[in-house]
PDB file of C-alpha atoms in Angstrom:
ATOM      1  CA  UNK A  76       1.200  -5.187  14.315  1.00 38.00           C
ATOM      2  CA  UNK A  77      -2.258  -5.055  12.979  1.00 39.00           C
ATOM      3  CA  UNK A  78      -4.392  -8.099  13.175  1.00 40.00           C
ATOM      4  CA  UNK A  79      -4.408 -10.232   9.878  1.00 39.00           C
ATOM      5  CA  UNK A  80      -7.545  -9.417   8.707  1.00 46.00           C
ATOM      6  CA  UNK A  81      -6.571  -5.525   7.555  1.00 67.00           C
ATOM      7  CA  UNK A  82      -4.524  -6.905   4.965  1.00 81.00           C
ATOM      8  CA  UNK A  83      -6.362  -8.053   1.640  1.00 84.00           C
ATOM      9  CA  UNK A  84      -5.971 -11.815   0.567  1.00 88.00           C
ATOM     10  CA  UNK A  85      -2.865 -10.536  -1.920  1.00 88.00           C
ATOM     11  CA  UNK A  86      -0.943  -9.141   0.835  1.00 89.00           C
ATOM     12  CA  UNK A  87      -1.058 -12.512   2.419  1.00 89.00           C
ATOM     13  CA  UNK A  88       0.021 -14.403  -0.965  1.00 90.00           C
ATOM     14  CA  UNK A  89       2.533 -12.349  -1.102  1.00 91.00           C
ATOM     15  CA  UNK A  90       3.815 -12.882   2.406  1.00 92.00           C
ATOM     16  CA  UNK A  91       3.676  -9.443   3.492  1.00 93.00           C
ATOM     17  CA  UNK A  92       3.567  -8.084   6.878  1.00 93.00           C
ATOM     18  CA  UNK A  93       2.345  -5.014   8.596  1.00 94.00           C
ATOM     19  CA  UNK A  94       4.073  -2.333  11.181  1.00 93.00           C
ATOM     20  CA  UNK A  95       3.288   0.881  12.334  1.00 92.00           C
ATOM     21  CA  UNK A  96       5.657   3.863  12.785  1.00 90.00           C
ATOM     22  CA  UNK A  97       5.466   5.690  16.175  1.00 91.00           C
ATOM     23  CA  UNK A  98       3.167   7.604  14.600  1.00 87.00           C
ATOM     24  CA  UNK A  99       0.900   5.228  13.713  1.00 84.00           C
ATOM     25  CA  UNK A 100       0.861   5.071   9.901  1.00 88.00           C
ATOM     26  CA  UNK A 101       1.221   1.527   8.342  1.00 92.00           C
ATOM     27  CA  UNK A 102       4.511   0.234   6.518  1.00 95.00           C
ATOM     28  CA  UNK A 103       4.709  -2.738   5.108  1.00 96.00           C
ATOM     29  CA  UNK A 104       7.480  -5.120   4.640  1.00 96.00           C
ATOM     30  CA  UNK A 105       7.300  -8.161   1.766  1.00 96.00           C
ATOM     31  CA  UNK A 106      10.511 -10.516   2.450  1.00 95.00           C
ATOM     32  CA  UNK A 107      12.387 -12.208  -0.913  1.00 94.00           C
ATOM     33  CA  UNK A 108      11.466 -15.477  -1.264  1.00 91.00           C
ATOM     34  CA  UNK A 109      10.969 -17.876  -3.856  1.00 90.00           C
ATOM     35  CA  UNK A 110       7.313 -16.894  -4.511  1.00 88.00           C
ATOM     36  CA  UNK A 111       8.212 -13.251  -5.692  1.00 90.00           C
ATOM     37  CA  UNK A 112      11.381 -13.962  -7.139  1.00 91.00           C
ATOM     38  CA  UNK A 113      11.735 -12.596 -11.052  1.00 90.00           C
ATOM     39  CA  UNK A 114      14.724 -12.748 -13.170  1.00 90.00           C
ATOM     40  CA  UNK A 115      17.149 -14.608 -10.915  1.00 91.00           C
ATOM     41  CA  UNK A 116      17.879 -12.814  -8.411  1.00 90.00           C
ATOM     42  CA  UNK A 117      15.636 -10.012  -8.362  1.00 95.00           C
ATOM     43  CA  UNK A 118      12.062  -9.675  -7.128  1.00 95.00           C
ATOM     44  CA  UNK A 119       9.573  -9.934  -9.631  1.00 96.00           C
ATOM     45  CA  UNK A 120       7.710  -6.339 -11.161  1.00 95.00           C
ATOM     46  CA  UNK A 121       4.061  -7.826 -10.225  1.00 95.00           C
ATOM     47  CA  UNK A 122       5.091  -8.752  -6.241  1.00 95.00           C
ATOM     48  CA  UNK A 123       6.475  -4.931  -6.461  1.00 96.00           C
ATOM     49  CA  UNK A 124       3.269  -3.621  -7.946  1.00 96.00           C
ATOM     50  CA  UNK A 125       0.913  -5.590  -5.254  1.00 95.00           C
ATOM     51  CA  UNK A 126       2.848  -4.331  -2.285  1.00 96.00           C
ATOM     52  CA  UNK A 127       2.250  -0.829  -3.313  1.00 97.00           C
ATOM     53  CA  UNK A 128      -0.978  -1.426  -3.888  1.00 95.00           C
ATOM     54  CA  UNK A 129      -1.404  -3.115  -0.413  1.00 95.00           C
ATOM     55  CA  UNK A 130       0.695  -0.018   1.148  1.00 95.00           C
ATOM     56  CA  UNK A 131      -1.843   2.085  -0.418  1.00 95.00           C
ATOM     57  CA  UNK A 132      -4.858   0.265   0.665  1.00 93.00           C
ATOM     58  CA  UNK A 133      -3.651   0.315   4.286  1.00 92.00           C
ATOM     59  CA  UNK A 134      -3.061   4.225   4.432  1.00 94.00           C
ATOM     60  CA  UNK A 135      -6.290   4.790   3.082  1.00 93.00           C
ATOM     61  CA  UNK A 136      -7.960   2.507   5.324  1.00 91.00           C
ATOM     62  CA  UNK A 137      -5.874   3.774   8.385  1.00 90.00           C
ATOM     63  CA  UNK A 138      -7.363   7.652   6.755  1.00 91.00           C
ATOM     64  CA  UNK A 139     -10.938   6.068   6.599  1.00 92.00           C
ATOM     65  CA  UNK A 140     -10.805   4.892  10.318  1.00 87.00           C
ATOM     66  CA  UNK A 141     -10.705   8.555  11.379  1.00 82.00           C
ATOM     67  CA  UNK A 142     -13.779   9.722   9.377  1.00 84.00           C
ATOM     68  CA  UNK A 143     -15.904   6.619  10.311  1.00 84.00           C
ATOM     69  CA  UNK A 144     -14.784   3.667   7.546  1.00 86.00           C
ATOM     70  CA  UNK A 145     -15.979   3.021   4.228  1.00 89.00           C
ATOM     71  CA  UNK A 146     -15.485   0.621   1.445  1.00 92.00           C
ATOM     72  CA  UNK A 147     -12.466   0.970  -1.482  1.00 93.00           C
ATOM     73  CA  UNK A 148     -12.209   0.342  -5.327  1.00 95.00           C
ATOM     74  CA  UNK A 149      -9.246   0.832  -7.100  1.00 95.00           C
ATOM     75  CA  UNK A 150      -9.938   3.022 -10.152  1.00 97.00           C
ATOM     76  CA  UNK A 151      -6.646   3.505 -11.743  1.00 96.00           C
ATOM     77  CA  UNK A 152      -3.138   2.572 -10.715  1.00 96.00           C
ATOM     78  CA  UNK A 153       0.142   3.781 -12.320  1.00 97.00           C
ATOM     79  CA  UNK A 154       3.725   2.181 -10.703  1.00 97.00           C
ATOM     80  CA  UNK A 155       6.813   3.349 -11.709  1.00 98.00           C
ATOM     81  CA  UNK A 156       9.753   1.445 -11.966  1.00 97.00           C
ATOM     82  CA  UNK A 157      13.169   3.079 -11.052  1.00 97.00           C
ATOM     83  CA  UNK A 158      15.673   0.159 -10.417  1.00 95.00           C
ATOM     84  CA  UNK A 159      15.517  -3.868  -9.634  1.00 94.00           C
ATOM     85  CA  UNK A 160      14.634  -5.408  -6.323  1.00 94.00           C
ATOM     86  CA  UNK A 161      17.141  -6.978  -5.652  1.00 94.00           C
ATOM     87  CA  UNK A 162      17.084 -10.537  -3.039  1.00 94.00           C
ATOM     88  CA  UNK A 163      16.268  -8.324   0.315  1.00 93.00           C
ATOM     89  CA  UNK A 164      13.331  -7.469   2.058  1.00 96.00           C
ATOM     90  CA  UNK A 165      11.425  -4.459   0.436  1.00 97.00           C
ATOM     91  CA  UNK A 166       9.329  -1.856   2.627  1.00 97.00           C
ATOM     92  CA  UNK A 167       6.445   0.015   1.283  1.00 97.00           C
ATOM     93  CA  UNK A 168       4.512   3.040   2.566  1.00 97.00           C
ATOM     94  CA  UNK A 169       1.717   5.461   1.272  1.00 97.00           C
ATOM     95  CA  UNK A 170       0.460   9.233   2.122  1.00 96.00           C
ATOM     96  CA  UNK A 171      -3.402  10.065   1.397  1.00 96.00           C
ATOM     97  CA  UNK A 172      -2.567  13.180  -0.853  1.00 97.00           C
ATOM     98  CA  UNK A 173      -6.384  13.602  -1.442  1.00 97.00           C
ATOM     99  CA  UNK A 174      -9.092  12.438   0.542  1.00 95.00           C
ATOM    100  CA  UNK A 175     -12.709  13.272  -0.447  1.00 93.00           C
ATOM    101  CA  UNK A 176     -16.062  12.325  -0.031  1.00 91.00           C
ATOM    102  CA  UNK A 177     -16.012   9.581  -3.159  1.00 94.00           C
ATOM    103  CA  UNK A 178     -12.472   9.586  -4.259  1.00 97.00           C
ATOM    104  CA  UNK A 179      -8.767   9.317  -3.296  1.00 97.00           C
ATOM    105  CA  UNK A 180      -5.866  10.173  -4.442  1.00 98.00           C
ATOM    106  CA  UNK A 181      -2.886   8.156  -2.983  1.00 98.00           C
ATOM    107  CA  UNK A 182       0.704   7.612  -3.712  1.00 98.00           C
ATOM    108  CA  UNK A 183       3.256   4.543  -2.524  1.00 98.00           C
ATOM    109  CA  UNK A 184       6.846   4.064  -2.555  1.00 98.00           C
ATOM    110  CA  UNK A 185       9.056   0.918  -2.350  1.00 98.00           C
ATOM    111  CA  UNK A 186      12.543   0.399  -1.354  1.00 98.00           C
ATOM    112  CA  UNK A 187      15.197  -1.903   0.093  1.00 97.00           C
ATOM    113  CA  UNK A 188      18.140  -0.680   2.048  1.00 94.00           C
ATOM    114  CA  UNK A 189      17.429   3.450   1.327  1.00 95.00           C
ATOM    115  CA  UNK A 190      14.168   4.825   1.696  1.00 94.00           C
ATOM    116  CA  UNK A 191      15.638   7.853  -0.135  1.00 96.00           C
ATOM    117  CA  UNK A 192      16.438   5.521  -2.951  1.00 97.00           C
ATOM    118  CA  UNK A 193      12.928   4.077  -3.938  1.00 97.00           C
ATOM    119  CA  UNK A 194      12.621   1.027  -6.332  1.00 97.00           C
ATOM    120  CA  UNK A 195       9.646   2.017  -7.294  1.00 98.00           C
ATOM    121  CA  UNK A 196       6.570   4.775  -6.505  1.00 98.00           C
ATOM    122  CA  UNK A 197       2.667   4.446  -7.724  1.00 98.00           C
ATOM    123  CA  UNK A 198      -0.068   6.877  -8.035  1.00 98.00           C
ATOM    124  CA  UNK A 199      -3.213   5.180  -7.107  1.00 97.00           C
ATOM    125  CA  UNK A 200      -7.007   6.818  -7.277  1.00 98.00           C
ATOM    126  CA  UNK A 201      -9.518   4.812  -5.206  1.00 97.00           C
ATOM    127  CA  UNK A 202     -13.475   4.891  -4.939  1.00 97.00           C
ATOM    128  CA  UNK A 203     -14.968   5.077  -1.802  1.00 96.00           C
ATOM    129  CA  UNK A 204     -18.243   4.494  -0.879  1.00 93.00           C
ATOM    130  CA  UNK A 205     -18.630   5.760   2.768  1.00 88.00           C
ATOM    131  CA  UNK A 206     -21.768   4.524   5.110  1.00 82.00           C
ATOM    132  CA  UNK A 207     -24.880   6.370   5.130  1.00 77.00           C
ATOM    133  CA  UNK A 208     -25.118   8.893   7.999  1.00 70.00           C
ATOM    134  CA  UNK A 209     -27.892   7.560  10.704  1.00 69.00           C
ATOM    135  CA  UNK A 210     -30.766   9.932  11.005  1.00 72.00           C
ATOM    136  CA  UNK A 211     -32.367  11.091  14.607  1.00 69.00           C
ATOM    137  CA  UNK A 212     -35.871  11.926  14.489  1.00 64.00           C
TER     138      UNK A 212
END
């Protein structure tokens, strides 16, 4: 588990959690509680939106590590919803489907008891502003 501190302030709001597959790449896991409930029963559309956002903003920060860090702004995100969250834990994950110099392209997914069978999936771009090289004379 990755320290606290990789997480943005929402991910903790929302009670979310971090874990890394054996390869390394971040999934993250928001339980059902009364904070993110919806319609009875059923976790609300916002909670689902933020932990795709957070899954997104981990995978791109685990892609920046590699290349030396940088700094993220979201500049658009679109979330699709495909069925309800229902009262169990949901998982999220991202893939870096684009990584350039000053933007990425990112997508997320969201489900409960079948990965195969998402609740929901967002395409996210992102703005990065990378550090400036250090010059040798």
């Amino acid at each position: 588990m990755n320290p606290p501190q990789t997480l943005p302030p929402y991910a903790h709001l929302l009670g979310c959690t971090i874990e890394r597959t054996p390869d390394g790449v971040p999934e993250l896991i928001l339980p059902f509680a009364d904070d993110v409930i919806g319609r009875p029963g059923f976790l609300h559309g916002g909670a689902i939106a933020g932990l795709l956002e957070v899954a997104a903003i981990a995978m791109l920060a685990h892609g920046l590590e590699e290349e030396g860090g940088g700094r993220i702004k979201p500049v658009t995100v679109t979330v699709d919803f495909m069925r309800g969250g229902r009262d169990h834990t949901t998982r999220a994950a991202a893939r870096i489907v684009r990584l350039g110099r000053r933007i990425a392209n990112v997508e997320a997914i969201a489900w409960q008891d079948d990965r195969d069978r998402p609740i929901a999936a967002a395409r996210m771009t992102y703005r990065i502003s990378r550090p400036e090289p250090v010059l040798s004379e």
